[in-house]
Short mmCIF file of C-alpha atoms and ligand atoms in Angstrom, two decimals:
data_model
loop_
_atom_site.label_atom_id
_atom_site.label_comp_id
_atom_site.label_asym_id
_atom_site.label_seq_id
_atom_site.Cartn_x
_atom_site.Cartn_y
_atom_site.Cartn_z
CA MET I 1144 26.56 14.70 -11.27
CA PRO I 1145 27.93 11.18 -11.86
CA ALA I 1146 27.76 8.49 -9.17
CA PRO I 1147 30.38 8.95 -6.42
CA ASP I 1148 34.01 8.01 -7.11
CA ARG I 1149 34.54 4.28 -6.39
CA SER I 1150 38.08 4.32 -5.06
CA ARG I 1151 37.26 7.15 -2.70
CA LEU I 1152 34.25 5.13 -1.56
CA SER I 1153 36.39 2.01 -0.89
CA ASP I 1154 38.91 4.04 1.12
CA LEU I 1155 36.18 5.65 3.18
CA LEU I 1156 34.49 2.31 3.86
CA ALA I 1157 37.80 0.79 5.01
CA ARG I 1158 38.35 3.76 7.32
CA GLU I 1159 34.85 3.50 8.78
CA ARG I 1160 35.13 -0.28 9.29
CA ALA I 1161 38.41 0.18 11.17
CA ARG I 1162 36.77 2.73 13.42
CA PHE I 1163 33.81 0.41 13.92
CA ALA I 1164 36.12 -2.43 15.02
CA ASP I 1165 37.98 -0.10 17.42
CA ASP I 1166 34.75 1.18 18.95
CA HIS I 1167 33.13 -2.21 19.50
CA PRO I 1168 35.65 -4.57 21.11
CA ARG I 1169 33.04 -6.45 23.14
CA SER I 1170 30.74 -7.15 20.22
CA ALA I 1171 33.76 -8.18 18.15
CA ALA I 1172 34.94 -10.60 20.84
CA GLU I 1173 31.49 -12.14 21.28
CA TYR I 1174 31.17 -12.61 17.55
CA ALA I 1175 34.60 -14.22 17.29
CA SER I 1176 33.78 -16.76 19.98
CA ALA I 1177 30.23 -17.52 18.79
CA ARG I 1178 31.34 -19.47 15.73
CA ALA I 1179 32.00 -22.61 17.72
CA ALA I 1180 28.41 -23.04 18.83
CA LEU I 1181 26.35 -21.13 16.30
CA PHE I 1182 25.71 -21.89 12.65
CA GLY I 1183 27.15 -18.89 10.85
CA GLY I 1184 28.31 -17.46 14.18
CA VAL I 1185 24.94 -15.81 14.86
CA PRO I 1186 21.57 -16.83 16.33
CA MET I 1187 19.97 -16.42 12.88
CA THR I 1188 22.03 -16.30 9.71
CA TRP I 1189 20.55 -13.00 8.50
CA MET I 1190 22.30 -11.29 11.42
CA ASN I 1191 25.46 -11.56 9.33
CA LYS I 1192 24.08 -8.70 7.26
CA ALA I 1193 26.34 -6.34 9.17
CA SER I 1194 27.80 -3.42 7.25
CA GLY I 1195 30.53 -2.75 9.81
CA GLY I 1196 31.93 -6.30 9.44
CA PHE I 1197 30.27 -7.96 12.44
CA PRO I 1198 26.97 -7.58 14.27
CA LEU I 1199 26.52 -5.35 17.29
CA TYR I 1200 25.40 -7.25 20.38
CA LEU I 1201 22.44 -5.91 22.28
CA ASP I 1202 22.55 -4.74 25.86
CA ALA I 1203 19.13 -3.06 26.10
CA ALA I 1204 16.50 -1.38 23.91
CA HIS I 1205 13.87 1.15 24.97
CA GLY I 1206 11.73 3.47 22.88
CA ALA I 1207 13.70 4.59 19.83
CA ARG I 1208 17.07 3.80 21.45
CA VAL I 1209 19.25 0.72 21.65
CA ARG I 1210 22.41 0.27 23.69
CA ASP I 1211 25.06 -2.21 22.64
CA LEU I 1212 27.41 -4.31 24.71
CA ASP I 1213 30.13 -1.66 24.43
CA GLY I 1214 27.81 0.86 26.04
CA ARG I 1215 27.11 2.92 22.94
CA VAL I 1216 23.58 4.24 22.56
CA TYR I 1217 21.99 4.55 19.11
CA VAL I 1218 19.00 6.26 17.57
CA ASP I 1219 17.37 3.18 16.08
CA PHE I 1220 15.57 3.59 12.76
CA ALA I 1221 15.79 -0.17 12.10
CA LEU I 1222 13.21 -0.91 14.80
CA GLY I 1223 13.59 -4.64 14.45
CA ASP I 1224 12.77 -4.40 10.72
CA THR I 1225 9.24 -3.34 11.81
CA GLY I 1226 8.98 -5.80 14.72
CA ALA I 1227 9.61 -2.86 17.05
CA MET I 1228 7.60 -0.24 15.16
CA ALA I 1229 5.75 0.35 18.44
CA GLY I 1230 9.11 1.42 19.93
CA HIS I 1231 11.32 -0.95 21.89
CA ALA I 1232 9.75 -2.53 24.96
CA PRO I 1233 6.62 -0.34 24.93
CA ALA I 1234 5.38 0.08 28.50
CA ALA I 1235 1.79 -1.06 27.91
CA THR I 1236 2.85 -4.20 26.06
CA VAL I 1237 5.48 -5.04 28.67
CA ALA I 1238 2.95 -4.60 31.48
CA ALA I 1239 0.35 -6.80 29.78
CA VAL I 1240 2.89 -9.49 28.96
CA ARG I 1241 4.32 -9.37 32.48
CA ALA I 1242 0.84 -9.89 33.93
CA GLN I 1243 0.20 -12.79 31.57
CA LEU I 1244 3.54 -14.41 32.40
CA GLU I 1245 2.24 -14.92 35.93
CA ARG I 1246 -0.97 -16.50 34.63
CA GLY I 1247 0.22 -19.08 32.14
CA LEU I 1248 2.40 -19.02 29.05
CA THR I 1249 0.96 -21.61 26.76
CA VAL I 1250 -2.13 -23.78 27.14
CA MET I 1251 -4.49 -25.59 24.80
CA MET I 1252 -7.26 -23.05 25.41
CA PRO I 1253 -8.28 -19.74 23.88
CA THR I 1254 -8.07 -16.52 25.84
CA ARG I 1255 -10.54 -13.66 25.70
CA ASP I 1256 -7.96 -11.36 24.12
CA ALA I 1257 -8.25 -13.17 20.78
CA SER I 1258 -11.73 -11.97 19.86
CA TRP I 1259 -10.85 -8.41 20.88
CA VAL I 1260 -7.81 -8.53 18.58
CA GLY I 1261 -9.83 -10.10 15.74
CA THR I 1262 -12.48 -7.39 16.04
CA GLU I 1263 -9.83 -4.65 16.06
CA LEU I 1264 -7.96 -6.07 13.06
CA ALA I 1265 -11.29 -6.35 11.20
CA ARG I 1266 -12.00 -2.67 11.95
CA ARG I 1267 -8.59 -1.65 10.68
CA PHE I 1268 -8.18 -3.88 7.62
CA GLY I 1269 -11.80 -4.43 6.55
CA VAL I 1270 -11.77 -8.24 6.49
CA ALA I 1271 -13.98 -9.89 9.08
CA ARG I 1272 -12.58 -13.20 10.34
CA TRP I 1273 -9.10 -13.64 11.82
CA SER I 1274 -6.78 -16.42 12.87
CA PHE I 1275 -3.32 -16.30 14.40
CA ALA I 1276 0.23 -17.44 13.80
CA LEU I 1277 3.60 -16.71 15.39
CA THR I 1278 5.18 -15.15 12.32
CA ALA I 1279 4.09 -13.32 9.22
CA THR I 1280 5.69 -16.14 7.23
CA ASP I 1281 3.28 -18.66 8.71
CA ALA I 1282 0.35 -16.29 8.27
CA ASN I 1283 1.23 -16.20 4.56
CA ARG I 1284 1.70 -19.97 4.32
CA TRP I 1285 -1.68 -20.63 5.82
CA ALA I 1286 -3.45 -17.94 3.82
CA ILE I 1287 -2.05 -19.49 0.63
CA ARG I 1288 -3.23 -22.97 1.66
CA LEU I 1289 -6.72 -21.68 2.37
CA ALA I 1290 -6.80 -19.86 -0.97
CA ARG I 1291 -5.80 -23.05 -2.78
CA ALA I 1292 -8.37 -25.07 -0.88
CA VAL I 1293 -11.27 -22.77 -1.59
CA THR I 1294 -10.50 -22.11 -5.26
CA GLY I 1295 -9.32 -25.62 -6.14
CA ARG I 1296 -6.43 -24.00 -8.06
CA ALA I 1297 -2.82 -25.03 -7.62
CA LYS I 1298 -0.74 -21.93 -8.39
CA ILE I 1299 -0.17 -18.61 -6.73
CA LEU I 1300 1.08 -15.35 -8.22
CA VAL I 1301 3.59 -12.94 -6.69
CA ASN I 1302 5.59 -9.89 -7.73
CA SER I 1303 9.19 -10.14 -8.84
CA TYR I 1304 11.63 -9.51 -5.96
CA CYS I 1305 8.87 -9.79 -3.40
CA TYR I 1306 9.57 -11.07 0.08
CA HIS I 1307 6.85 -12.63 2.19
CA GLY I 1308 9.08 -14.56 4.59
CA THR I 1309 10.56 -17.96 3.83
CA VAL I 1310 7.47 -19.13 1.95
CA ASP I 1311 8.74 -21.62 -0.67
CA GLU I 1312 6.41 -20.54 -3.44
CA THR I 1313 7.46 -16.90 -3.28
CA LEU I 1314 11.21 -17.17 -3.93
CA VAL I 1315 10.94 -16.44 -7.65
CA LYS I 1316 11.55 -13.49 -9.93
CA VAL I 1317 11.34 -12.23 -13.50
CA ASP I 1318 14.86 -12.15 -14.99
CA GLU I 1319 16.35 -9.55 -17.35
CA HIS I 1320 14.96 -11.48 -20.36
CA GLY I 1321 11.43 -11.52 -18.94
CA ALA I 1322 11.61 -15.22 -17.96
CA GLN I 1323 10.14 -16.47 -14.68
CA VAL I 1324 12.99 -18.08 -12.71
CA ILE I 1325 13.94 -19.26 -9.22
CA ARG I 1326 15.58 -16.55 -7.05
CA GLU I 1327 19.36 -16.91 -6.87
CA GLY I 1328 20.60 -18.43 -3.62
CA ASN I 1329 17.31 -20.19 -2.84
CA VAL I 1330 18.35 -22.71 -0.17
CA GLY I 1331 17.30 -26.30 -0.82
CA ALA I 1332 14.10 -25.65 -2.73
CA ALA I 1333 11.87 -28.76 -2.67
CA VAL I 1334 10.67 -28.01 -6.18
CA ASP I 1335 11.43 -25.30 -8.69
CA PRO I 1336 9.02 -22.57 -7.54
CA THR I 1337 8.18 -21.69 -11.13
CA THR I 1338 6.10 -24.89 -11.07
CA THR I 1339 4.01 -23.54 -8.18
CA THR I 1340 4.07 -19.85 -8.90
CA ARG I 1341 3.53 -17.28 -11.62
CA VAL I 1342 5.54 -14.10 -11.17
CA VAL I 1343 5.16 -10.66 -12.71
CA GLU I 1344 6.79 -7.30 -12.20
CA TYR I 1345 5.02 -4.94 -9.81
CA ASN I 1346 3.15 -2.17 -11.68
CA ASP I 1347 2.92 -4.36 -14.83
CA VAL I 1348 -0.84 -4.68 -15.43
CA ALA I 1349 -0.48 -6.34 -18.86
CA ALA I 1350 1.70 -9.13 -17.44
CA LEU I 1351 -0.73 -9.66 -14.59
CA GLU I 1352 -3.64 -9.89 -17.01
CA ARG I 1353 -1.75 -12.43 -19.11
CA GLU I 1354 -0.71 -14.62 -16.18
CA LEU I 1355 -4.16 -14.63 -14.59
CA SER I 1356 -5.83 -15.50 -17.91
CA TYR I 1357 -4.70 -19.15 -17.58
CA GLY I 1358 -7.25 -19.56 -14.78
CA ASP I 1359 -4.95 -21.65 -12.58
CA VAL I 1360 -3.98 -19.04 -9.95
CA ALA I 1361 -5.59 -19.40 -6.53
CA CYS I 1362 -4.35 -16.10 -5.17
CA VAL I 1363 -2.24 -13.05 -5.81
CA LEU I 1364 -0.05 -12.55 -2.74
CA MET I 1365 1.40 -9.05 -2.70
CA GLU I 1366 2.55 -6.15 -0.63
CA PRO I 1367 0.44 -3.12 -1.66
CA ALA I 1368 3.82 -1.41 -2.12
CA LEU I 1369 7.02 -3.47 -2.35
CA THR I 1370 9.28 -2.91 0.64
CA ASN I 1371 11.77 -5.75 0.59
CA VAL I 1372 13.76 -4.77 -2.48
CA GLY I 1373 13.58 -1.19 -1.36
CA ILE I 1374 10.31 0.69 -1.50
CA VAL I 1375 8.46 0.56 -4.83
CA LEU I 1376 5.22 2.51 -4.88
CA PRO I 1377 2.10 1.82 -6.97
CA GLU I 1378 1.48 3.87 -10.07
CA ASP I 1379 -1.92 5.50 -10.49
CA GLY I 1380 -4.60 2.90 -11.08
CA TYR I 1381 -2.32 -0.11 -10.56
CA LEU I 1382 -3.88 -1.43 -7.36
CA ALA I 1383 -7.40 -0.91 -8.72
CA ALA I 1384 -6.40 -2.89 -11.82
CA VAL I 1385 -5.02 -5.71 -9.63
CA ARG I 1386 -8.31 -5.84 -7.73
CA SER I 1387 -10.44 -5.93 -10.82
CA LEU I 1388 -8.30 -8.54 -12.63
CA CYS I 1389 -8.50 -10.77 -9.54
CA THR I 1390 -12.26 -10.38 -9.42
CA GLN I 1391 -12.67 -11.06 -13.14
CA THR I 1392 -10.60 -14.25 -12.98
CA GLY I 1393 -11.91 -15.61 -9.67
CA THR I 1394 -8.49 -15.13 -8.08
CA LEU I 1395 -8.25 -14.22 -4.39
CA LEU I 1396 -6.22 -11.15 -3.45
CA ILE I 1397 -4.02 -11.34 -0.35
CA ASN I 1398 -2.48 -8.10 0.93
CA ASP I 1399 0.61 -8.76 3.04
CA GLU I 1400 0.63 -5.74 5.37
CA THR I 1401 3.58 -6.80 7.50
CA HIS I 1402 5.65 -3.78 6.41
CA THR I 1403 3.08 -1.57 4.69
CA VAL I 1404 1.38 -1.08 8.06
CA SER I 1405 3.67 1.96 8.06
CA ALA I 1406 1.05 3.62 5.80
CA GLY I 1407 -1.58 3.82 8.55
CA PRO I 1408 -3.37 1.98 11.36
CA GLY I 1409 -5.02 -0.29 8.78
CA GLY I 1410 -1.90 -0.45 6.64
CA ALA I 1411 -2.03 0.48 2.97
CA THR I 1412 -5.33 -1.40 2.82
CA GLY I 1413 -6.92 1.14 5.14
CA ALA I 1414 -4.96 4.19 4.00
CA TRP I 1415 -5.54 3.65 0.29
CA GLY I 1416 -9.06 2.16 0.45
CA LEU I 1417 -8.10 -1.30 -0.88
CA HIS I 1418 -10.36 -4.35 -0.85
CA PRO I 1419 -8.36 -7.56 -0.53
CA ASP I 1420 -10.01 -10.93 0.16
CA LEU I 1421 -7.38 -11.77 2.76
CA VAL I 1422 -4.86 -9.77 4.78
CA THR I 1423 -1.71 -11.10 6.43
CA ILE I 1424 0.42 -9.37 9.02
CA GLY I 1425 2.94 -10.01 11.79
CA LYS I 1426 5.82 -8.30 13.55
CA ALA I 1427 4.65 -4.83 14.66
CA ILE I 1428 1.23 -5.72 16.02
CA GLY I 1429 2.72 -7.73 18.92
CA GLY I 1430 4.97 -4.88 20.02
CA GLY I 1431 7.98 -7.21 19.67
CA ILE I 1432 6.44 -10.42 21.01
CA PRO I 1433 6.26 -13.09 18.26
CA CYS I 1434 2.90 -13.01 16.52
CA GLY I 1435 1.23 -13.22 13.16
CA ALA I 1436 -2.34 -12.97 11.93
CA TYR I 1437 -4.36 -13.60 8.81
CA GLY I 1438 -7.86 -12.37 8.14
CA MET I 1439 -10.40 -13.11 5.45
CA SER I 1440 -13.80 -11.96 4.36
CA ALA I 1441 -16.78 -13.49 6.17
CA GLU I 1442 -17.97 -15.00 2.90
CA LEU I 1443 -14.63 -16.74 2.37
CA ALA I 1444 -14.54 -17.97 5.95
CA ASP I 1445 -18.05 -19.39 5.62
CA ARG I 1446 -17.14 -21.20 2.42
CA LEU I 1447 -14.02 -22.71 3.99
CA GLU I 1448 -15.82 -23.78 7.14
CA SER I 1449 -18.46 -25.55 5.06
CA MET I 1450 -15.95 -27.68 3.13
CA PRO I 1451 -16.15 -31.10 4.82
CA ASP I 1452 -12.93 -32.43 3.26
CA LEU I 1453 -10.69 -29.85 4.88
CA ASP I 1454 -8.97 -30.90 8.07
CA LEU I 1455 -8.76 -27.50 9.72
CA VAL I 1456 -8.48 -29.03 13.18
CA ASP I 1457 -5.70 -31.57 13.17
CA MET I 1458 -3.13 -32.56 10.56
CA GLY I 1459 -4.45 -30.62 7.56
CA GLY I 1460 -1.45 -28.31 7.31
CA VAL I 1461 -2.88 -25.13 8.79
CA GLY I 1462 -1.75 -24.86 12.38
CA GLY I 1463 0.96 -24.32 14.95
CA THR I 1464 0.98 -25.48 18.56
CA LEU I 1465 1.97 -22.14 20.04
CA ALA I 1466 -0.02 -20.01 17.58
CA GLY I 1467 -2.60 -17.91 19.41
CA ASN I 1468 -0.83 -18.44 22.73
CA PRO I 1469 -1.91 -16.19 25.62
CA VAL I 1470 1.30 -14.16 25.67
CA SER I 1471 1.15 -13.27 21.98
CA MET I 1472 -2.54 -12.48 22.23
CA THR I 1473 -2.18 -10.13 25.19
CA ALA I 1474 0.80 -8.48 23.51
CA MET I 1475 -1.28 -7.80 20.40
CA ARG I 1476 -4.18 -6.49 22.42
CA ALA I 1477 -2.03 -4.14 24.46
CA THR I 1478 -0.04 -2.94 21.46
CA LEU I 1479 -3.11 -2.27 19.33
CA SER I 1480 -5.17 -0.72 22.12
CA GLU I 1481 -2.50 1.36 23.85
CA VAL I 1482 0.58 1.85 21.69
CA LEU I 1483 -0.04 1.66 17.92
CA THR I 1484 -3.37 3.44 18.21
CA ASP I 1485 -4.94 5.31 15.28
CA ASP I 1486 -3.74 8.67 16.55
CA VAL I 1487 0.01 7.91 16.49
CA TRP I 1488 0.41 7.65 12.71
CA PRO I 1489 0.16 11.36 11.80
CA ALA I 1490 3.15 12.24 13.98
CA MET I 1491 5.16 9.24 12.77
CA ILE I 1492 4.40 10.12 9.14
CA ALA I 1493 5.38 13.75 9.77
CA LEU I 1494 8.74 12.53 11.12
CA ALA I 1495 9.27 10.31 8.07
CA ASP I 1496 8.55 13.35 5.90
CA ARG I 1497 11.00 15.45 7.90
CA PHE I 1498 13.58 12.71 7.35
CA GLY I 1499 12.80 12.44 3.62
CA ASP I 1500 12.75 16.21 3.04
CA ALA I 1501 16.17 16.58 4.65
CA VAL I 1502 17.65 13.75 2.58
CA ASP I 1503 16.11 15.24 -0.56
CA GLU I 1504 17.85 18.54 0.21
CA VAL I 1505 21.23 16.83 0.48
CA ILE I 1506 20.63 14.88 -2.74
CA ASP I 1507 19.65 18.08 -4.56
CA ALA I 1508 22.50 20.14 -3.11
CA HIS I 1509 25.05 17.63 -4.47
CA GLU I 1510 23.03 16.74 -7.57
CA LEU I 1511 23.31 13.07 -6.68
CA PRO I 1512 21.53 10.52 -8.92
CA TRP I 1513 19.58 9.30 -5.89
CA SER I 1514 15.98 9.58 -4.73
CA VAL I 1515 13.80 9.21 -1.65
CA SER I 1516 10.81 6.85 -1.39
CA ARG I 1517 8.18 7.34 1.28
CA LEU I 1518 5.60 4.96 2.64
CA GLY I 1519 3.86 6.60 5.59
CA ALA I 1520 6.08 6.20 8.64
CA ARG I 1521 8.77 4.49 6.52
CA VAL I 1522 11.23 6.31 4.31
CA GLU I 1523 14.22 5.25 2.29
CA TYR I 1524 16.94 6.62 0.07
CA ARG I 1525 17.63 4.91 -3.22
CA PHE I 1526 20.69 5.02 -5.43
CA CYS I 1527 18.74 5.81 -8.56
CA ARG I 1528 16.64 8.63 -9.91
CA PRO I 1529 13.76 8.58 -10.62
CA ALA I 1530 12.67 6.07 -7.98
CA PRO I 1531 12.27 2.53 -9.39
CA ARG I 1532 8.83 1.40 -10.56
CA THR I 1533 9.40 -2.38 -10.52
CA GLY I 1534 11.20 -4.90 -8.33
CA GLY I 1535 13.68 -5.57 -11.14
CA GLU I 1536 14.57 -1.87 -11.49
CA SER I 1537 14.85 -1.62 -7.75
CA ALA I 1538 17.18 -4.63 -7.49
CA ALA I 1539 19.34 -3.16 -10.26
CA ALA I 1540 19.75 0.07 -8.26
CA ALA I 1541 21.35 -1.73 -5.31
CA ASP I 1542 24.92 -0.71 -4.42
CA GLU I 1543 26.22 -2.79 -1.57
CA GLU I 1544 29.46 -0.92 -1.03
CA LEU I 1545 27.75 2.45 -0.94
CA GLU I 1546 25.11 1.07 1.40
CA ASP I 1547 27.77 -0.41 3.69
CA TYR I 1548 29.61 2.90 3.77
CA LEU I 1549 26.55 4.91 4.73
CA HIS I 1550 25.36 2.35 7.29
CA THR I 1551 28.79 2.07 8.93
CA TYR I 1552 29.34 5.83 8.90
CA LEU I 1553 25.96 6.31 10.56
CA ALA I 1554 26.51 3.50 13.09
CA ASN I 1555 29.87 5.00 14.06
CA ARG I 1556 27.98 8.17 14.90
CA ASP I 1557 25.20 6.40 16.76
CA VAL I 1558 22.46 6.11 14.14
CA LEU I 1559 21.14 2.74 12.92
CA LEU I 1560 19.24 2.09 9.68
CA THR I 1561 17.59 -1.21 8.74
CA PRO I 1562 20.51 -3.40 7.64
CA PHE I 1563 18.72 -4.29 4.43
CA HIS I 1564 18.53 -1.26 2.06
CA ASN I 1565 18.54 2.27 3.50
CA MET I 1566 15.25 2.11 5.27
CA ALA I 1567 14.24 4.19 8.27
CA LEU I 1568 11.09 3.61 10.26
CA MET I 1569 9.53 5.96 12.80
CA SER I 1570 7.93 4.78 16.05
CA PRO I 1571 5.72 6.65 18.52
CA ALA I 1572 8.90 7.17 20.57
CA THR I 1573 10.96 8.67 17.74
CA THR I 1574 11.55 12.42 17.98
CA ALA I 1575 12.37 15.27 15.60
CA GLY I 1576 15.76 15.42 17.33
CA ASP I 1577 16.38 11.79 16.33
CA VAL I 1578 15.57 12.59 12.72
CA ASP I 1579 17.81 15.67 12.81
CA ARG I 1580 20.68 13.61 14.16
CA HIS I 1581 20.35 11.38 11.10
CA THR I 1582 20.28 14.43 8.84
CA GLU I 1583 23.45 15.80 10.39
CA VAL I 1584 25.39 12.54 10.07
CA PHE I 1585 24.02 11.67 6.62
CA THR I 1586 25.00 15.14 5.38
CA ALA I 1587 28.54 14.66 6.68
CA ALA I 1588 28.79 11.17 5.13
CA VAL I 1589 27.75 12.51 1.73
CA GLU I 1590 30.06 15.52 1.94
CA GLU I 1591 33.03 13.26 2.61
CA LEU I 1592 32.00 11.04 -0.25
CA VAL I 1593 31.62 13.73 -2.88
CA GLY I 1594 34.71 15.55 -1.64
N1 PMP D 1293 5.94 -10.41 4.86
C1 PMP D 1293 6.68 -9.32 4.64
C2 PMP D 1293 6.16 -8.26 3.73
C3 PMP D 1293 7.93 -9.21 5.23
O1 PMP D 1293 8.68 -8.12 4.99
C4 PMP D 1293 8.40 -10.24 6.06
C5 PMP D 1293 9.76 -10.19 6.72
N2 PMP D 1293 10.58 -9.15 6.43
C6 PMP D 1293 7.58 -11.33 6.26
C7 PMP D 1293 6.35 -11.38 5.66
C8 PMP D 1293 8.01 -12.45 7.16
O2 PMP D 1293 8.08 -12.04 8.47
P1 PMP D 1293 8.70 -13.04 9.54
O3 PMP D 1293 10.13 -13.25 9.12
O4 PMP D 1293 8.56 -12.33 10.82
O5 PMP D 1293 7.91 -14.30 9.45
#
């Protein structure tokens, strides 16, 4: 069957946006008045990614549910774009943080939680020595600096259409002619990132081999599976080839597990038996409290610590005053020890499969040219079939109007997806009933669309 009829789609989107505006007068009013004081009218400009026309304002969030200012309660599959993968306000994390709040928020001293968290992350991700940040972005920045320092090489390599936070070097892509270029819309880049970065398509082993052969790349920074241009999964042998090309060329491999932690307690690294030199992560492991972490092999840590020229203590460029603060540390400890424990993934993955199977049935029933991509507890529908195998293919499959229609239709019936793409994440608090609610509404949205 051809892609859905465009004029029908526009009419349906207009209808759904009108309903959205009617149903959310309080959020609409807050948004209208926020422009005076807030850049872009929102606390952070990405919050303008709002399919219904304006963002919903939060009242409260618990477990897999959020309630907005107009009193509507949603099944939340966005889960803070992974920041709330533990479920909103998980009891153990809240209790630990509450206790810490009475005992000091930020000091210039370590707390005992840090070594527990380091030991646990080492068990899960297989790299021995850990350090902390407040965001995954900073974890990536600092991991890149350390990789440059230890290899003495200037460049890094990333995959086209990757996202690793607002890290300057990573905002590059391969264009339709195969050229390495700055990403469109890059805000105030200090230098053209193609001078700092080599970029290849995900799953393209030949391009990786070529770009690493110059011997000037300190590290490959990658998600084991792309998640930020929609999910793109590795082909057979791809990740093994990445590892061996890095080893052959003396290039360090950094796995950014910030989103791929959906694959298992040790992320894709643990689930797929990968062997990176460094791992970066943030978001989920703090249960919603700001945190980030980067880990490296003991051998790498020893080499770095024995380099006398590196200022790792003061103004050298690796550091943040509030990084490793007691609140973040206790949040990570509680979340890892009591909420996102090893045993919760099988049920979350089963729910993601239930979600994906149901969407597949709808796609097949209507012979839509769509597909479903699965990454452990994360699942997504794509407007192409077969599923894309590179970032470029994935970007080309985007359809903003169709996405907006589905997101708004779902939101109007109390189901939220991640505002970017069509991604759904399961938490320990998500239930089969939540998934079935999505199935019911998604089915209705598609039936109206295909007529
Ligand atoms: N790495 C990955 C893979 C991400 O998806 C993101 C954010 N979506 C980041 C890093 C940056 O996270 P933060 O914005 O919390 O720093």
